[in-house]
PDB file of C-alpha atoms in Angstrom:
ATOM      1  CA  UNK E  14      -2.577  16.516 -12.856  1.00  0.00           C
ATOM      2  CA  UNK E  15      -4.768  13.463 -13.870  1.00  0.00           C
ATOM      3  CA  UNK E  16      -5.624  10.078 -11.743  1.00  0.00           C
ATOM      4  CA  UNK E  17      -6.448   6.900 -14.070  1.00  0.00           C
ATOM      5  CA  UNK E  18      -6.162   3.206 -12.397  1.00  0.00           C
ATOM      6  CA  UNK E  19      -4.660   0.609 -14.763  1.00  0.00           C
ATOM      7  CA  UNK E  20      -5.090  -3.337 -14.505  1.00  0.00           C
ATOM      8  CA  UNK E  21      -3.455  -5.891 -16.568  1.00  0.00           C
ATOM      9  CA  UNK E  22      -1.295  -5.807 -19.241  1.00  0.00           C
ATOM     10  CA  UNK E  23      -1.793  -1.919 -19.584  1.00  0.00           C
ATOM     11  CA  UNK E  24       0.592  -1.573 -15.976  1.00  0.00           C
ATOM     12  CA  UNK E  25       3.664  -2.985 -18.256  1.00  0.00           C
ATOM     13  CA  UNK E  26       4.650   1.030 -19.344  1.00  0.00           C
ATOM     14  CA  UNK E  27       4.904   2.038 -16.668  1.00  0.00           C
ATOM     15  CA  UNK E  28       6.923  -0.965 -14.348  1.00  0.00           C
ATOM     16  CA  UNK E  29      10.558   0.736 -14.685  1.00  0.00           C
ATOM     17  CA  UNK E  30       8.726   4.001 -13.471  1.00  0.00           C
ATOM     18  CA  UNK E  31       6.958   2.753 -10.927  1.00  0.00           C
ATOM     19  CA  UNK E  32       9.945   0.756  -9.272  1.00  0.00           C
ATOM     20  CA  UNK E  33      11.888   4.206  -9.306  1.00  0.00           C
ATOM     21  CA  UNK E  34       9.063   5.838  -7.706  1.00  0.00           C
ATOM     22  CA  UNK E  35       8.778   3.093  -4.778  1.00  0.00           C
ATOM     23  CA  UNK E  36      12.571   3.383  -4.210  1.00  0.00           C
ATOM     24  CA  UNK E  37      12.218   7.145  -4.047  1.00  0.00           C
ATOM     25  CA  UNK E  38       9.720   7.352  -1.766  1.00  0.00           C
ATOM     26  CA  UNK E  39      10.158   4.731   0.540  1.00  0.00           C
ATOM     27  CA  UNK E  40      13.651   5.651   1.490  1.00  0.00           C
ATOM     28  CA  UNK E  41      11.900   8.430   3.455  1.00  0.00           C
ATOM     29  CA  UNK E  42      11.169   7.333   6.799  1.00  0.00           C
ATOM     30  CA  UNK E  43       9.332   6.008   8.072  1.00  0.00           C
ATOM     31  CA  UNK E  44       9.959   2.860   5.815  1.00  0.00           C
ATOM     32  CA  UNK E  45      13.727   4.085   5.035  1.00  0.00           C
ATOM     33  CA  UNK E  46      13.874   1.138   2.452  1.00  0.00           C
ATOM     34  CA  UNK E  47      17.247   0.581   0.513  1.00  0.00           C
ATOM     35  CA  UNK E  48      15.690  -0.527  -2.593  1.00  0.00           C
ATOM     36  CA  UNK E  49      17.238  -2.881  -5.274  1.00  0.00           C
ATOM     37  CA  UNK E  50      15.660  -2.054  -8.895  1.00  0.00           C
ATOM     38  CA  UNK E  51      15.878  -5.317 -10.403  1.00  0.00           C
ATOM     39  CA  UNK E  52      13.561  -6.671  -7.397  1.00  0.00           C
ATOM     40  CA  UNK E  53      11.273  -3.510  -7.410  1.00  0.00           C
ATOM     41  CA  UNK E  54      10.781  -4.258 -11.250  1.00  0.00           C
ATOM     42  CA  UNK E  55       9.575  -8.453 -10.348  1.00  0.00           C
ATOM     43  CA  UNK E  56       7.283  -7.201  -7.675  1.00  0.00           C
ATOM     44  CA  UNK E  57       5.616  -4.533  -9.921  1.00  0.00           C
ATOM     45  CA  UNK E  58       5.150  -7.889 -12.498  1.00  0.00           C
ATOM     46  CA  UNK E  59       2.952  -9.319  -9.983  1.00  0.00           C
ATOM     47  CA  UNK E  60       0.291  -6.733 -10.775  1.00  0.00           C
ATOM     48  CA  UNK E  61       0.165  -7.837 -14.332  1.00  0.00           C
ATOM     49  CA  UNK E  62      -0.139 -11.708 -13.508  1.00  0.00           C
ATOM     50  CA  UNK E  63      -2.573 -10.994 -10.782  1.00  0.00           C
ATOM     51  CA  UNK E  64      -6.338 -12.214 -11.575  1.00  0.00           C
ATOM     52  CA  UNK E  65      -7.928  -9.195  -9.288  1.00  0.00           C
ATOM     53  CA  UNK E  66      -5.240  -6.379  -9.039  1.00  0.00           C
ATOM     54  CA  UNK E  67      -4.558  -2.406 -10.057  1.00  0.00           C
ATOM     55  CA  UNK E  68      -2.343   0.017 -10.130  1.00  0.00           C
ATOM     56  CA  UNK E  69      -3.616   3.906  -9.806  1.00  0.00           C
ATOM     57  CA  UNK E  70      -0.988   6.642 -11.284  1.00  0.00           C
ATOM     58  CA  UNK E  71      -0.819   9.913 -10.467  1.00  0.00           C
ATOM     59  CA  UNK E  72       0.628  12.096 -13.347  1.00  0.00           C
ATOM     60  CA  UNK E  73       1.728  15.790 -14.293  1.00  0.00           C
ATOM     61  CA  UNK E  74       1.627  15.626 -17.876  1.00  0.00           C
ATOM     62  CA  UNK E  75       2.687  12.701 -19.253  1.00  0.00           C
ATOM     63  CA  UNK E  76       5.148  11.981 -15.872  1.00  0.00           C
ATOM     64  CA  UNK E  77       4.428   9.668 -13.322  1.00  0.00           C
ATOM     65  CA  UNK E  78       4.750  11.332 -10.216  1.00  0.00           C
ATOM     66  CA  UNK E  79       2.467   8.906  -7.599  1.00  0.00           C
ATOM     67  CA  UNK E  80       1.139   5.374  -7.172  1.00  0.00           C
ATOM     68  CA  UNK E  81      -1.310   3.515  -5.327  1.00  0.00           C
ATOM     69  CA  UNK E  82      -2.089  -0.067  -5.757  1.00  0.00           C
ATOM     70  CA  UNK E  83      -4.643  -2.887  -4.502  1.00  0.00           C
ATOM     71  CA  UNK E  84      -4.978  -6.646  -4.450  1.00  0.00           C
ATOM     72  CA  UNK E  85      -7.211  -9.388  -3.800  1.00  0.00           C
ATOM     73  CA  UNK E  86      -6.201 -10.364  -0.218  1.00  0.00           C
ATOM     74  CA  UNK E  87      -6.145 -14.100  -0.935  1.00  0.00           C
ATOM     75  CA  UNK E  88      -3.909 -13.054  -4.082  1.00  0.00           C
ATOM     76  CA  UNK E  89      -1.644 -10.917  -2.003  1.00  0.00           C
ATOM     77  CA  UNK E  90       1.860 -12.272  -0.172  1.00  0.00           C
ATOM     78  CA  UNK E  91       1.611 -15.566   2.394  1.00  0.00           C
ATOM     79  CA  UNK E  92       3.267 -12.900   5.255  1.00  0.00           C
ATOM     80  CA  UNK E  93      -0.011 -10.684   4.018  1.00  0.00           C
ATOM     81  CA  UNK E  94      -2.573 -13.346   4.835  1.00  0.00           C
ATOM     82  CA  UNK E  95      -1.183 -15.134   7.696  1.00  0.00           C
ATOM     83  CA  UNK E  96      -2.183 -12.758  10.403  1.00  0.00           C
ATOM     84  CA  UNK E  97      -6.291 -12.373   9.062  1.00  0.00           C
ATOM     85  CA  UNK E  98      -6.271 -16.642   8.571  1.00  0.00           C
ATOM     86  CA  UNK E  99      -5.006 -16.779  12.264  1.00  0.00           C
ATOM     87  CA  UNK E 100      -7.361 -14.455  13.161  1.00  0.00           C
ATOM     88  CA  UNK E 101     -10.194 -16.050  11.677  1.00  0.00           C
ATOM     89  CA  UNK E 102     -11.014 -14.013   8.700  1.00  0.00           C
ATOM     90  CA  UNK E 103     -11.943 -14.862   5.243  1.00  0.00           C
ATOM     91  CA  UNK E 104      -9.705 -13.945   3.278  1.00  0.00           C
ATOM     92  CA  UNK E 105     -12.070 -14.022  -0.190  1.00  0.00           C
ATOM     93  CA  UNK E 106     -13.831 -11.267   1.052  1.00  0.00           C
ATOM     94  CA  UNK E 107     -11.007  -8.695   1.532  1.00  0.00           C
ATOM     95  CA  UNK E 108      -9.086  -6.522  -0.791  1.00  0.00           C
ATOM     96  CA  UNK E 109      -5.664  -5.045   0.381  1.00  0.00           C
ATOM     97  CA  UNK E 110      -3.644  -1.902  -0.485  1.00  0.00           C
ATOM     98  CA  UNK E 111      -0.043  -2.302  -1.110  1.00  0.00           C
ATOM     99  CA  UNK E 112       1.320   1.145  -0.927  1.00  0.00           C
ATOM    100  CA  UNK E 113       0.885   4.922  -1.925  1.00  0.00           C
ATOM    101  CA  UNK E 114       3.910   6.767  -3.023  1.00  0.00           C
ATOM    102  CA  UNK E 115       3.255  10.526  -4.060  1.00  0.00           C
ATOM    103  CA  UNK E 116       6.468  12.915  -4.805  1.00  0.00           C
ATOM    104  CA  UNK E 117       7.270  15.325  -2.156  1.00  0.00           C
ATOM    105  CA  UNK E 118       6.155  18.624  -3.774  1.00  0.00           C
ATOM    106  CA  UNK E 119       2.841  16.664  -4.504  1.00  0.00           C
ATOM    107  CA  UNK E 120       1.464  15.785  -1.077  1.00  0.00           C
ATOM    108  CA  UNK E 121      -1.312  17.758   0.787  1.00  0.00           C
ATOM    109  CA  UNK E 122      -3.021  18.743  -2.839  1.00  0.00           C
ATOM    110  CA  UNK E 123      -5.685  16.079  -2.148  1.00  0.00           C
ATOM    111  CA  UNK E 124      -3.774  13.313  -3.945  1.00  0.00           C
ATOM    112  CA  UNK E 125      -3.843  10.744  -1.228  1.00  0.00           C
ATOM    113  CA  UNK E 126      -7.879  11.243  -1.274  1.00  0.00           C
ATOM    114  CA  UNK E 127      -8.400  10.632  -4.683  1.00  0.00           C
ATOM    115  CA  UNK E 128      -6.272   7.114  -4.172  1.00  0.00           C
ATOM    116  CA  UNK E 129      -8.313   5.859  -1.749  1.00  0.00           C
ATOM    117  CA  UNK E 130     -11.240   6.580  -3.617  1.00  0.00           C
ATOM    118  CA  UNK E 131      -9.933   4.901  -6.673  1.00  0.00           C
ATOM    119  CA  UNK E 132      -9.199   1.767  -4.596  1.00  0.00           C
ATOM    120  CA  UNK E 133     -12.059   1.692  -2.843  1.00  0.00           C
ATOM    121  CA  UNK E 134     -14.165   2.118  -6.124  1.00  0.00           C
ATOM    122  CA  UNK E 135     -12.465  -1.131  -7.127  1.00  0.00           C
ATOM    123  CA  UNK E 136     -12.799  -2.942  -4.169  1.00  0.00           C
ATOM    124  CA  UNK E 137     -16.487  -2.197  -4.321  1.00  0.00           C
ATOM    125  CA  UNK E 138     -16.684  -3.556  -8.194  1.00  0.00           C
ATOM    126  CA  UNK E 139     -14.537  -6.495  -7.156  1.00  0.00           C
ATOM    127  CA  UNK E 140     -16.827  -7.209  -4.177  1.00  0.00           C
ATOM    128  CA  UNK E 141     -20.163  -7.395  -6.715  1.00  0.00           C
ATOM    129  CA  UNK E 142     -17.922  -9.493  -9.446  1.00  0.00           C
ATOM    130  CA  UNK E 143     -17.502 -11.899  -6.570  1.00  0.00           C
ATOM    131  CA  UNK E 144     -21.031 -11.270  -5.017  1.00  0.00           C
ATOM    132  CA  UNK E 145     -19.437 -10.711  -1.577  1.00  0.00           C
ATOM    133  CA  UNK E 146     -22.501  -9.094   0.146  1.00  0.00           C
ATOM    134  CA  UNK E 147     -21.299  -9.516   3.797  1.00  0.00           C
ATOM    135  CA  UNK E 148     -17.887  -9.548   5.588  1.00  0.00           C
ATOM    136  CA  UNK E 149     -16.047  -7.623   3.434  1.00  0.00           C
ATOM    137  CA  UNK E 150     -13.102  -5.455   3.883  1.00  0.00           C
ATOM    138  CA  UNK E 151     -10.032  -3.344   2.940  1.00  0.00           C
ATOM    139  CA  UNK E 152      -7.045  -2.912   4.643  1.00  0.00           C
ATOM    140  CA  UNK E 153      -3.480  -2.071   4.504  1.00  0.00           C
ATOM    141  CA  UNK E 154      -0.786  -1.781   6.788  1.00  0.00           C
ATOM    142  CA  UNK E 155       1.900   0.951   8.444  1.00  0.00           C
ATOM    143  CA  UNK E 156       5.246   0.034   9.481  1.00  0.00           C
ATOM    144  CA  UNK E 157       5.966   0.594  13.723  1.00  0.00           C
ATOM    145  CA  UNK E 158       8.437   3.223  14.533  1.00  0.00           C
ATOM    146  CA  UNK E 159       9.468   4.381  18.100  1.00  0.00           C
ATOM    147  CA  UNK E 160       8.718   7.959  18.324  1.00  0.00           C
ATOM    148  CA  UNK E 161      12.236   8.850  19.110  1.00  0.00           C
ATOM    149  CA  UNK E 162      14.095   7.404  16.299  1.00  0.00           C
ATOM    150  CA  UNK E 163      16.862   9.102  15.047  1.00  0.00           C
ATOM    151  CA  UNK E 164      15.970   9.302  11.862  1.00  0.00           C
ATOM    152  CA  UNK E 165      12.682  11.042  12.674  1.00  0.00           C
ATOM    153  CA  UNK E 166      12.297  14.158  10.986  1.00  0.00           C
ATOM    154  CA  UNK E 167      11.292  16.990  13.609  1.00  0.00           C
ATOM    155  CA  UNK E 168       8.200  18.035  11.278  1.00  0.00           C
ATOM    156  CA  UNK E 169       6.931  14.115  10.753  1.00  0.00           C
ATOM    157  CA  UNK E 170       3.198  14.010  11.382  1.00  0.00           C
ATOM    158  CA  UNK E 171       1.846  10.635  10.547  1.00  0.00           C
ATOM    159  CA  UNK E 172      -1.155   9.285   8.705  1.00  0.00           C
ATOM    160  CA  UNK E 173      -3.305   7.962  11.409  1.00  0.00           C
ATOM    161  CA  UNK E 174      -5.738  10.723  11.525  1.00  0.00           C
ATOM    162  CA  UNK E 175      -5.938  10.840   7.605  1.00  0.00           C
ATOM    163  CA  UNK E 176      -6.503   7.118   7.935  1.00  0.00           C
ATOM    164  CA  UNK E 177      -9.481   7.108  10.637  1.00  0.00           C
ATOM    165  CA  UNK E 178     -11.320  10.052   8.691  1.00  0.00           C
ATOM    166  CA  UNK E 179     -11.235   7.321   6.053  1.00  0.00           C
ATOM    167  CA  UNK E 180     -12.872   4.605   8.104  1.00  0.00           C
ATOM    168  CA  UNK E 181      -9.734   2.554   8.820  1.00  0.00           C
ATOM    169  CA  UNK E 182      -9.397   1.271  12.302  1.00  0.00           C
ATOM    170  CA  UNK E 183      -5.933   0.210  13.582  1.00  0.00           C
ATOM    171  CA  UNK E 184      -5.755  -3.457  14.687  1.00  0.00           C
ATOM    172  CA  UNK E 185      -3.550  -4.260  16.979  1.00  0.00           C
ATOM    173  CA  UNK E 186      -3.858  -7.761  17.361  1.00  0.00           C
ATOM    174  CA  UNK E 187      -2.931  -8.221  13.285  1.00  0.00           C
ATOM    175  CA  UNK E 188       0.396  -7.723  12.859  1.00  0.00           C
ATOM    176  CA  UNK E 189       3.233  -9.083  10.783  1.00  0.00           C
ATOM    177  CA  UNK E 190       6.719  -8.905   9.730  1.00  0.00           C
ATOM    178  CA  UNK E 191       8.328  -8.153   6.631  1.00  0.00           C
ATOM    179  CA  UNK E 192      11.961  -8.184   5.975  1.00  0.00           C
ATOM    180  CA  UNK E 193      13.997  -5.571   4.105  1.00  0.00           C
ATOM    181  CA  UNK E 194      17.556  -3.258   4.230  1.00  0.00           C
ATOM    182  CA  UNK E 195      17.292  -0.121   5.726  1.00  0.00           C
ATOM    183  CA  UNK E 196      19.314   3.014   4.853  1.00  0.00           C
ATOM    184  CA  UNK E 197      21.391   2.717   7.785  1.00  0.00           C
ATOM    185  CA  UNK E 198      22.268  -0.841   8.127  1.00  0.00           C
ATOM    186  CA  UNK E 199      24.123  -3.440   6.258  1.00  0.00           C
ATOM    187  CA  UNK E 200      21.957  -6.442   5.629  1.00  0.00           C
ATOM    188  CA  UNK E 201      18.051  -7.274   6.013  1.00  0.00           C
ATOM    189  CA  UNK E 202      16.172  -6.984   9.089  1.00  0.00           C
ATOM    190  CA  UNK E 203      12.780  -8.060   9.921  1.00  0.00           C
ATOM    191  CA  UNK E 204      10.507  -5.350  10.462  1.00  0.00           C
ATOM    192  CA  UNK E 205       6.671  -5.123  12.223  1.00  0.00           C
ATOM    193  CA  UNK E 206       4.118  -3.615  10.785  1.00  0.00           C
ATOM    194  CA  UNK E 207       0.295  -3.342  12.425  1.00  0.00           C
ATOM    195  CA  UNK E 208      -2.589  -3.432  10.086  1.00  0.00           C
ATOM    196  CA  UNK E 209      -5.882  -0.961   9.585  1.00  0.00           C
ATOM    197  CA  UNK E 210      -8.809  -2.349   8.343  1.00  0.00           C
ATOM    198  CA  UNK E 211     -12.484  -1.055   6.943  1.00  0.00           C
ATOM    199  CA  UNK E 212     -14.940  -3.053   7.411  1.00  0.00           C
ATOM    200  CA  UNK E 213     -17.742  -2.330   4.833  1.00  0.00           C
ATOM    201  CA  UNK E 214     -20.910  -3.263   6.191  1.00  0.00           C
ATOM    202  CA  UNK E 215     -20.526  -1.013   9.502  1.00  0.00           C
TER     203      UNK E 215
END
């Protein structure tokens, strides 16, 4: 197993992968995402065009088998921003983490660790690049699930813990909606999701 984070034009390898991977992964609940390739694949593109974005790969060999990525917030989605502009943050000064996606019979080997870490190392690089000395932060968000949905599996456990022993406090009061098909339905619904945040000079 080897971690490497990839920016640029060196993510295009990797883009029909990495769309597989998300659809894989996030048809698990809780985010029980019916994904469309074709969309997964214009999405991933936004990592290449981005001024101040990455991509961390997990691999077994020469297989991609996980993926973490991170953003500029100001360069992420409008449905992103919104809720920290209403809120009163600057935007400039935060970097946000898309998603982690690890393979089943990869999880709980310290994976998810060493993604953080890799993020966090380039938040920190893209907060000196932009000499952002105070207010800055990282953040991501989790999707809100009623504990007794039916497609709970008995053995879920969720991330929050993992996520505080990180330094990420849930916010409440930041939330947003996005919209996509679950497993079980037939169109797109809107779904609400609650951020976490870290802010860096605590």
């Amino acid at each position: 197993m080897h971690i490497q984070l990839f920016t640029g034009d060196a993510i295009q390898p990797y883009i029909r992968n990495l769309a597989g991977l998300r659809i894989e992964i996030f048809k698990e609940y809780p985010y029980l995402y019916d994904g469309d390739f074709d969309y997964e694949q214009v999405y991933l593109y936004s990592y290449i065009h981005a001024k101040h974005a990455a991509v961390v790969l997990a691999f077994d060999g020469k297989e991609v088998v996980g993926a973490s990525t991170c953003i500029a917030l100001e360069e992420s989605d409008t449905f992103i921003q919104f809720p920290f502009i209403a809120k009163g943050y600057d935007i400039s000064k935060g970097v946000y983490f898309e998603e982690s996606v690890l393979q089943k019979k990869y999880r709980n080997q310290g994976i998810g660790v060493r993604f953080f870490e890799e993020r966090e190392k380039w938040a920190a690089n893209y907060f000196k690049k932009k000499n952002i000395i105070e207010g800055r932060f990282t953040t991501f968000c989790g999707i809100n699930r009623p504990d007794d949905h039916p497609l709970r599996p008995k053995n879920y456990q969720t991330l929050e813990e993992f996520w505080k022993h990180r330094k990420y406090e849930k916010q409440p009061n930041l939330q947003t909606q996005i919209a996509w098909k679950d497993i079980e339905t037939e169109q797109e619904e809107f779904h609400n999701l609650t951020f976490w945040l870290r802010e860096w000079d605590k």
